[in-house]
PDB file of C-alpha atoms and ligand atoms in Angstrom:
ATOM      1  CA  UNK K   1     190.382  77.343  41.306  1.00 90.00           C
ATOM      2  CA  UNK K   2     191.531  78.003  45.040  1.00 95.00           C
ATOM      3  CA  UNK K   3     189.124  77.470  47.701  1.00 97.00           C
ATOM      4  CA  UNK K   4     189.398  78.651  51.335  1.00 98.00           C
ATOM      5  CA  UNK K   5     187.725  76.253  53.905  1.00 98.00           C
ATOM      6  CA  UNK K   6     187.208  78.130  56.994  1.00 98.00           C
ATOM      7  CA  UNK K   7     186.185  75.782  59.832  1.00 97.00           C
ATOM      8  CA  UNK K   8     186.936  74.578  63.022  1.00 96.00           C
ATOM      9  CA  UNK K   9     185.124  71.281  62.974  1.00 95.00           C
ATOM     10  CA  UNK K  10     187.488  68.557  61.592  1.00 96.00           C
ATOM     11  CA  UNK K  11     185.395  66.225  60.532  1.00 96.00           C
ATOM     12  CA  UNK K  12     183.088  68.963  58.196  1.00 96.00           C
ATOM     13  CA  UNK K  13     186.055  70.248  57.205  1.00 97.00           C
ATOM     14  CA  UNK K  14     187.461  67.192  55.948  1.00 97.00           C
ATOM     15  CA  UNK K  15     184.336  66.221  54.343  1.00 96.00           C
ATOM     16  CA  UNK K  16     184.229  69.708  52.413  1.00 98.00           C
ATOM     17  CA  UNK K  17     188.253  69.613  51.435  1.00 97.00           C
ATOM     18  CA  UNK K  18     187.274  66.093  49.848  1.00 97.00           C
ATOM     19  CA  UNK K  19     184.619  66.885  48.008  1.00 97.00           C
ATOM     20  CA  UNK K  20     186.036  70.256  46.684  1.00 97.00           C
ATOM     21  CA  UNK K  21     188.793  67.905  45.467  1.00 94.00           C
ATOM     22  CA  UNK K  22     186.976  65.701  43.574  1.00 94.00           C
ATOM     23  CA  UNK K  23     185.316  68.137  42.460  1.00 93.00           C
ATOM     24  CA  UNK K  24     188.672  70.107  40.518  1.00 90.00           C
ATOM     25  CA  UNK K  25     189.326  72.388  43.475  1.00 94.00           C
ATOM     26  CA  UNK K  26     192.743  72.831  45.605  1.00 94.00           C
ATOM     27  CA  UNK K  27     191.662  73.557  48.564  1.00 96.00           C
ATOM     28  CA  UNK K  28     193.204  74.887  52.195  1.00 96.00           C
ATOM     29  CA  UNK K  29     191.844  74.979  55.628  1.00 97.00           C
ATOM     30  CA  UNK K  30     192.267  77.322  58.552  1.00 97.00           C
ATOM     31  CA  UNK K  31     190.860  76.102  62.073  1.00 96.00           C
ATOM     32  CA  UNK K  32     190.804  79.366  63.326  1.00 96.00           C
ATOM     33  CA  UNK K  33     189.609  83.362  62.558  1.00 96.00           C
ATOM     34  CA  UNK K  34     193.067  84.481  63.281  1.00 96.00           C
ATOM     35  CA  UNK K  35     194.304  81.722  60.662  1.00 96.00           C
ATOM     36  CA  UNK K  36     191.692  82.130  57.963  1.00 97.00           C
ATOM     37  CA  UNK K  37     192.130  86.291  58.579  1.00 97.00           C
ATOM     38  CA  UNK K  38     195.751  86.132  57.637  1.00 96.00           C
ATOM     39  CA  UNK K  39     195.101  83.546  54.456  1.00 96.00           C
ATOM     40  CA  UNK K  40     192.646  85.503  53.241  1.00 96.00           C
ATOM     41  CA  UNK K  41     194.391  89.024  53.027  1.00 94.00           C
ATOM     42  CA  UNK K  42     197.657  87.356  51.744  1.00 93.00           C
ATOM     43  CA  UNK K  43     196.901  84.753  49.329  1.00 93.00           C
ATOM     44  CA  UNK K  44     194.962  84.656  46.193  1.00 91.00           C
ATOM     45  CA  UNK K  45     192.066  82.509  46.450  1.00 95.00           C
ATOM     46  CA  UNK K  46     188.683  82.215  44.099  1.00 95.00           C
ATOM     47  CA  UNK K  47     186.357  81.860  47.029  1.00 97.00           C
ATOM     48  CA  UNK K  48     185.600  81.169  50.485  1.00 98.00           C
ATOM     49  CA  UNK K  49     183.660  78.971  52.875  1.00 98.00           C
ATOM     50  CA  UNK K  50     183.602  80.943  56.281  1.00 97.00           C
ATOM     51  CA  UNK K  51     182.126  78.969  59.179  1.00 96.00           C
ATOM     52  CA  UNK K  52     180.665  81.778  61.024  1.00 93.00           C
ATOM     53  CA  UNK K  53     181.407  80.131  64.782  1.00 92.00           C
ATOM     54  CA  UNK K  54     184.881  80.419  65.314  1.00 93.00           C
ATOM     55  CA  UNK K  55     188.041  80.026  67.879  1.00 91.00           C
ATOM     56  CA  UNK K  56     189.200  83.253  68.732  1.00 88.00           C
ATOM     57  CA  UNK K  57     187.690  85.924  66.041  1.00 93.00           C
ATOM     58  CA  UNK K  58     184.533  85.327  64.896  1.00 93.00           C
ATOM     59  CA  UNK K  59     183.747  84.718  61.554  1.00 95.00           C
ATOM     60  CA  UNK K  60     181.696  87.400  60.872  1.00 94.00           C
ATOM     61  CA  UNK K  61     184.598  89.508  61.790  1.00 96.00           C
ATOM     62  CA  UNK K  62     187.254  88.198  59.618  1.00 97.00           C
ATOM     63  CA  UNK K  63     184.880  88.592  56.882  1.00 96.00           C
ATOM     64  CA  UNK K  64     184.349  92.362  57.969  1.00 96.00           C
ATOM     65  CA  UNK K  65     187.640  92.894  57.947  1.00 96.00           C
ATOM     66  CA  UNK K  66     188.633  90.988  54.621  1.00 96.00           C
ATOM     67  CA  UNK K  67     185.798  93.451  52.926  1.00 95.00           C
ATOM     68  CA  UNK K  68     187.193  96.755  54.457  1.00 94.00           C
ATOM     69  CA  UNK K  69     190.284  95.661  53.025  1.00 93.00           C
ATOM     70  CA  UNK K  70     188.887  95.341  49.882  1.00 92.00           C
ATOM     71  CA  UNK K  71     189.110  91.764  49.872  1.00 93.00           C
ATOM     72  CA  UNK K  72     186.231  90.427  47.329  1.00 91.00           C
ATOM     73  CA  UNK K  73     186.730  87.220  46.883  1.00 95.00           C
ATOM     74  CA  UNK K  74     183.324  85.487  47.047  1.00 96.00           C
ATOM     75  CA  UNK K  75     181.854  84.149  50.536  1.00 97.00           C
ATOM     76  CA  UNK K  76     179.613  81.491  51.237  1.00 97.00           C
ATOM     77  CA  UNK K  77     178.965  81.437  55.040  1.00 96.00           C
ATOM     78  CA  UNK K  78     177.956  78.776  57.081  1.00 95.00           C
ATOM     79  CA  UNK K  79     175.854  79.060  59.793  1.00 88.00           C
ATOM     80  CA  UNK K  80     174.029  76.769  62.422  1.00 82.00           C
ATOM     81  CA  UNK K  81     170.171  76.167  61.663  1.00 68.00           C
ATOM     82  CA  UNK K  82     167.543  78.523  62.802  1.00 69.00           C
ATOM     83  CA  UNK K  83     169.903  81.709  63.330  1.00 78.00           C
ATOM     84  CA  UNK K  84     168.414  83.983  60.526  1.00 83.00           C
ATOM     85  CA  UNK K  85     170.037  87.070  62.237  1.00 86.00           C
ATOM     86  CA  UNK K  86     173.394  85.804  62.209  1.00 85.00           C
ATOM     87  CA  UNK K  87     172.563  84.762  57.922  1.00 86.00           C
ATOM     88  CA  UNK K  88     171.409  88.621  57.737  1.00 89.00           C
ATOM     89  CA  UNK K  89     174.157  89.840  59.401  1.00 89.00           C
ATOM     90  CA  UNK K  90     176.546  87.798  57.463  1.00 89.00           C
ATOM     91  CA  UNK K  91     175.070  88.928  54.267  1.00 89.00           C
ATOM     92  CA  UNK K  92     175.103  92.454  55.292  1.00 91.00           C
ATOM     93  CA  UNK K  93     178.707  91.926  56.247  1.00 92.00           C
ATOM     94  CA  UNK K  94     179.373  91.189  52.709  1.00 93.00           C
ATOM     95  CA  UNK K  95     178.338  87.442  51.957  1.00 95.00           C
ATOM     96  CA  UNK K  96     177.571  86.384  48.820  1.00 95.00           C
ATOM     97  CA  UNK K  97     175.783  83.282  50.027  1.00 95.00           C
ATOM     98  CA  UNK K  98     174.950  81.603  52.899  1.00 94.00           C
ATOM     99  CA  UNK K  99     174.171  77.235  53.788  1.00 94.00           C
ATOM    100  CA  UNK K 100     172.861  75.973  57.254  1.00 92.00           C
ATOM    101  CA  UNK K 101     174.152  73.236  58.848  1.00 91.00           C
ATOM    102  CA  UNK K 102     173.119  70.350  58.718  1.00 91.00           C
ATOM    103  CA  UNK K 103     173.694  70.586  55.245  1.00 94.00           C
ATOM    104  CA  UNK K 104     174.089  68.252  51.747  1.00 96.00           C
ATOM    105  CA  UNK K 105     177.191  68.359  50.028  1.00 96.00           C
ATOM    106  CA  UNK K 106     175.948  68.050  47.098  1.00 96.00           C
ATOM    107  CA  UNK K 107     173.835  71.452  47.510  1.00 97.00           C
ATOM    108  CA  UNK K 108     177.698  72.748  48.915  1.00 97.00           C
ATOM    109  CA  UNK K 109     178.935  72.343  45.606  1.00 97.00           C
ATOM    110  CA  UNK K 110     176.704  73.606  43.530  1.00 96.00           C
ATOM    111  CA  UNK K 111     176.518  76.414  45.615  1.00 97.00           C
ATOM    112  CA  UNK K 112     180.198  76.863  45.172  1.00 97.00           C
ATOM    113  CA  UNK K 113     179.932  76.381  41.343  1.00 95.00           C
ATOM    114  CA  UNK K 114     177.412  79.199  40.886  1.00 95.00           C
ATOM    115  CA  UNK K 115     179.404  81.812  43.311  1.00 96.00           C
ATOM    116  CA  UNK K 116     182.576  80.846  41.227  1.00 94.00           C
ATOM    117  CA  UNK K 117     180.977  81.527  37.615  1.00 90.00           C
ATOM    118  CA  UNK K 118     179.238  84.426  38.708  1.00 90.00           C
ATOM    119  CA  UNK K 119     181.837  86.054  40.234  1.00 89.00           C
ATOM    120  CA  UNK K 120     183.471  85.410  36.880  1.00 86.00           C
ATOM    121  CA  UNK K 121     180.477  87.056  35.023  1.00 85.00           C
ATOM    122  CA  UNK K 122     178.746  83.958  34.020  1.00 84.00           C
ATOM    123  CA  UNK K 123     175.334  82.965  34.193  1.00 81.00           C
ATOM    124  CA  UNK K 124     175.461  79.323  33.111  1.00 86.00           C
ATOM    125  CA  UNK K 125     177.553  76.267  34.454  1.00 87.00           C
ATOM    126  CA  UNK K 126     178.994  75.302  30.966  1.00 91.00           C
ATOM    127  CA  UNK K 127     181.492  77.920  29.878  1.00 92.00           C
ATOM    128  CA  UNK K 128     182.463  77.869  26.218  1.00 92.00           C
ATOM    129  CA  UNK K 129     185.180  79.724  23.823  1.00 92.00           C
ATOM    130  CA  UNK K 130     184.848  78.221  19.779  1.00 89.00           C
ATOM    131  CA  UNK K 131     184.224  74.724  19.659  1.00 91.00           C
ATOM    132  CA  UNK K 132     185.693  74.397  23.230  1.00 93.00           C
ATOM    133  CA  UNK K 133     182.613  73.991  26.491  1.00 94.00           C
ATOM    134  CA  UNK K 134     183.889  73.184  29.446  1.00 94.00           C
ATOM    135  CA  UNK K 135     180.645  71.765  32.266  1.00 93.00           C
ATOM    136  CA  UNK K 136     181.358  72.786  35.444  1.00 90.00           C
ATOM    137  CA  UNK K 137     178.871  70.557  37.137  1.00 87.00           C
ATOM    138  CA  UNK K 138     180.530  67.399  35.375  1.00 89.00           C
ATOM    139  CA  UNK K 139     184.178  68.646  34.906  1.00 91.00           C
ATOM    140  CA  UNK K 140     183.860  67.120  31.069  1.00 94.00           C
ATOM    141  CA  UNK K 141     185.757  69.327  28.243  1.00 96.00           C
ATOM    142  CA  UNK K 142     184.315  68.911  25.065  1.00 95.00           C
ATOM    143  CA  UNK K 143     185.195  69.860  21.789  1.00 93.00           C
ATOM    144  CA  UNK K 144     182.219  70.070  19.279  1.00 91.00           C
ATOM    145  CA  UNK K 145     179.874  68.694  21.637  1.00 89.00           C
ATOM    146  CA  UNK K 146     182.386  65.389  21.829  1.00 94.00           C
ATOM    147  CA  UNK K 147     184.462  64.594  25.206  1.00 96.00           C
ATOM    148  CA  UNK K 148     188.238  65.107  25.318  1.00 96.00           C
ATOM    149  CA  UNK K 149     189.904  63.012  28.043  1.00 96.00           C
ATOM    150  CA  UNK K 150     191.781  65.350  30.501  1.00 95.00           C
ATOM    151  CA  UNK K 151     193.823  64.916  33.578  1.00 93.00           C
ATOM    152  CA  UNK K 152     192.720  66.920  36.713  1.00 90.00           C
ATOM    153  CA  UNK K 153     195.094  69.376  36.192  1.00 91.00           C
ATOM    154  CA  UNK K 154     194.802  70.157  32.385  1.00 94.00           C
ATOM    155  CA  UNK K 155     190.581  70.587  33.389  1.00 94.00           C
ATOM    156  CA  UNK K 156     191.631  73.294  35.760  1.00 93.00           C
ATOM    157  CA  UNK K 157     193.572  74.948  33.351  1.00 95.00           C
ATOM    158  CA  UNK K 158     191.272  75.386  30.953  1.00 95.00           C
ATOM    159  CA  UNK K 159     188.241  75.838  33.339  1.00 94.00           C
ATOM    160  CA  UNK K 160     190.004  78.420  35.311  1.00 95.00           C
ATOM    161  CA  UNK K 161     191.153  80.273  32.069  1.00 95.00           C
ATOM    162  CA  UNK K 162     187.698  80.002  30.309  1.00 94.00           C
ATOM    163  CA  UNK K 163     186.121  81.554  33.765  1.00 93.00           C
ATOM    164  CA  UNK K 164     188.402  84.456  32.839  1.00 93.00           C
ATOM    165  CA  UNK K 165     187.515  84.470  29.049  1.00 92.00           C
ATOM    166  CA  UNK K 166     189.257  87.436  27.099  1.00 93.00           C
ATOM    167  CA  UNK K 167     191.754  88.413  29.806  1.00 94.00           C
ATOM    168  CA  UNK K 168     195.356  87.565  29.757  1.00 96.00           C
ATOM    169  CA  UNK K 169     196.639  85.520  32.508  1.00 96.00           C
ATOM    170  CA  UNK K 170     199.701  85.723  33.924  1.00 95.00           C
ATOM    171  CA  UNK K 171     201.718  82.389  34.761  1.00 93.00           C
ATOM    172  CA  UNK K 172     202.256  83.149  38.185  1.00 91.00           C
ATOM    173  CA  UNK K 173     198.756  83.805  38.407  1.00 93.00           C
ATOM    174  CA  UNK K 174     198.018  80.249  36.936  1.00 93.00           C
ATOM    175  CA  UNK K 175     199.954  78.229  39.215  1.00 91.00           C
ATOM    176  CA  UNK K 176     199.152  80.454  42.694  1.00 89.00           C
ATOM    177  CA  UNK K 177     195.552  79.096  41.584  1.00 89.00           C
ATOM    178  CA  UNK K 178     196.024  75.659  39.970  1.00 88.00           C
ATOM    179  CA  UNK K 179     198.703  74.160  42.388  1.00 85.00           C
ATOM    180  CA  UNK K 180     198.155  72.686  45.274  1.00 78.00           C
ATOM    181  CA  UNK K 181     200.804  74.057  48.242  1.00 73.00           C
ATOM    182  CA  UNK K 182     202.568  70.712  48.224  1.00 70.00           C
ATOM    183  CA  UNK K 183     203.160  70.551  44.210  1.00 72.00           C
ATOM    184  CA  UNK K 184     205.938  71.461  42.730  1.00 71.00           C
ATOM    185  CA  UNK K 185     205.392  75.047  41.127  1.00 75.00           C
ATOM    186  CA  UNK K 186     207.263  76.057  37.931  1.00 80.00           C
ATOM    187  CA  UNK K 187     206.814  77.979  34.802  1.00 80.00           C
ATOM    188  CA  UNK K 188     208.362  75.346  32.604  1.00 85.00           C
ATOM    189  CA  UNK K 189     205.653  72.433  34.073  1.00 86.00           C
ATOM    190  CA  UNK K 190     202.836  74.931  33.218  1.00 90.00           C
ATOM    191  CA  UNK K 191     203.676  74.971  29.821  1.00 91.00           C
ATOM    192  CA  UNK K 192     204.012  71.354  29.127  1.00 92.00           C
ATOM    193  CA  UNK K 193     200.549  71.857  30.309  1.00 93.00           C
ATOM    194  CA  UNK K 194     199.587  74.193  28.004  1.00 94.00           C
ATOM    195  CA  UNK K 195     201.382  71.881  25.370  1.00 95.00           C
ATOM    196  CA  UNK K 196     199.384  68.627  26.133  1.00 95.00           C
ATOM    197  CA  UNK K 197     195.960  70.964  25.815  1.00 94.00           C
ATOM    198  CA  UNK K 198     197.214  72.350  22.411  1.00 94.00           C
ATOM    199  CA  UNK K 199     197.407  68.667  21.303  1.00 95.00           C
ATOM    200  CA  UNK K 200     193.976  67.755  22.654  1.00 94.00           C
ATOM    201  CA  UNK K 201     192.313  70.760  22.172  1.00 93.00           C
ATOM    202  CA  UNK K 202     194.018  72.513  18.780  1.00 90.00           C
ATOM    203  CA  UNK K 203     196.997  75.033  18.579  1.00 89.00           C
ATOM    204  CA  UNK K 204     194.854  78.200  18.784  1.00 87.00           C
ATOM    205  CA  UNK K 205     192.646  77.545  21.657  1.00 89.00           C
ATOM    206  CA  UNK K 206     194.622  78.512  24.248  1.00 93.00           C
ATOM    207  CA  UNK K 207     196.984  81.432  23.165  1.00 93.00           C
ATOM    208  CA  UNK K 208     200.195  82.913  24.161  1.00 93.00           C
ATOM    209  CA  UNK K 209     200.990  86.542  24.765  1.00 93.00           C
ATOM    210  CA  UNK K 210     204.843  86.310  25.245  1.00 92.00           C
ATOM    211  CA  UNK K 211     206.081  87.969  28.226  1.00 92.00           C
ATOM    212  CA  UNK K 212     202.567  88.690  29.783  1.00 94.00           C
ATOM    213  CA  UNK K 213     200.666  84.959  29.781  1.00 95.00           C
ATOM    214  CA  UNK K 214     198.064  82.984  27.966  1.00 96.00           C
ATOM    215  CA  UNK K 215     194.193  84.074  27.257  1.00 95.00           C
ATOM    216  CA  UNK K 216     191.423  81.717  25.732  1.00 94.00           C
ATOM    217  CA  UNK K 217     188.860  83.176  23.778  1.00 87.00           C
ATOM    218  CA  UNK K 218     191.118  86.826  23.446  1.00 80.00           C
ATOM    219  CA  UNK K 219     189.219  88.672  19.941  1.00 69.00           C
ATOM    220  CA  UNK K 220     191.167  87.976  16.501  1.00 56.00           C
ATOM    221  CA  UNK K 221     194.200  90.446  16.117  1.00 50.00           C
TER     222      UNK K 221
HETATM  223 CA1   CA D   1     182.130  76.202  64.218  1.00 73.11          CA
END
């Protein structure tokens, strides 16, 4: 899972790219509307946290803009305490959630974690396919109820594949959303990924559609 951080405070927005990280996310941060503008109609990312007072354009105009372009990622604005117009404007604007500042991080995240799953279709924080459950709120795979011991990366594989539960996804798909810009990005690292989970997991959870991608939780052929 990719998350925008839109903000032009650097101390909130370091505090909210760390805890998005510990939490499973990669995460990127524009300072500026111009910035988070561009990012937003160019790359692929699973949601967004606009701050709403912005350098240059606003950012209840980059998310105006992002929506006429048919951009739908989910938004969760952020706005300064005590301006309900601005939270009604942002929601008419297309929000799908709104925090004032001051806020928790803690309420941040969870926040995050419900846009995320219910943008995927998902009304509960622990997604499951078979004997597999991931918990969202405690990054833990289990298998039958018991924990499996993952690294950070394996989790967001499977989390980000059982958020999109039935549909084939691509590899380049996969590693635009699992891989942090700095990482090294190939096919052939993915599926040593895939690989490791097959081992921890069992062969069939995750399965391969040669020459389109892998799906979790696809119906029996
Ligand atoms: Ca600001």
């Amino acid at each position: 899972m990719r998350i925008l951080i839109v903000e032009d405070e650097p101390a909130i927005a370091a505090s909210i790219s760390a805890a998005l990280g510990a939490s499973g996310y990669q995460t990127r941060t524009a300072v500026d509307g111009e910035e988070a503008w561009f990012l937003g109609d160019t790359e692929a990312f699973d949601l967004v946290v606009l701050d709403l007072g912005l350098p240059g354009m606003d950012g209840l105009a980059v998310l105006k803009r992002w929506r006429s372009a048919g951009r739908e990622m989910p938004v969760l604005i952020l706005t300064a305490r005590g301006t309900w117009p601005e939270r009604v404007e942002g929601i008419d604007a297309g929000a799908d959630d709104y925090l004032a500042k001051p806020f928790r991080i803690e309420e941040l995240l969870a926040r995050v974690r419900a846009l995320i799953r219910r943008a995927a279709g998902h009304a509960s924080p622990v997604l499951a396919a078979g004997p597999v459950s991931v918990d969202t709120r405690q990054m833990r795979v289990m298998i039958d109820g018991a924990n499996v011991a993952v690294s950070p990366l394996e989790y967001r594989l499977i989390a980000y594949l059982l958020h999109h539960k039935g549909r084939v996804v691509s590899p380049g798909e996969l590693i635009e959303h699992l891989y942090g810009d700095d990482d090294a990005r190939d096919a052939n690292a993915l599926e040593a990924v895939i690989t490791r989970l097959r081992k921890k997991l069992g062969a069939d959870v995750v399965q391969t559609r040669r020459g389109f991608g892998y799906v979790i939780g696809a119906e029996a052929e």
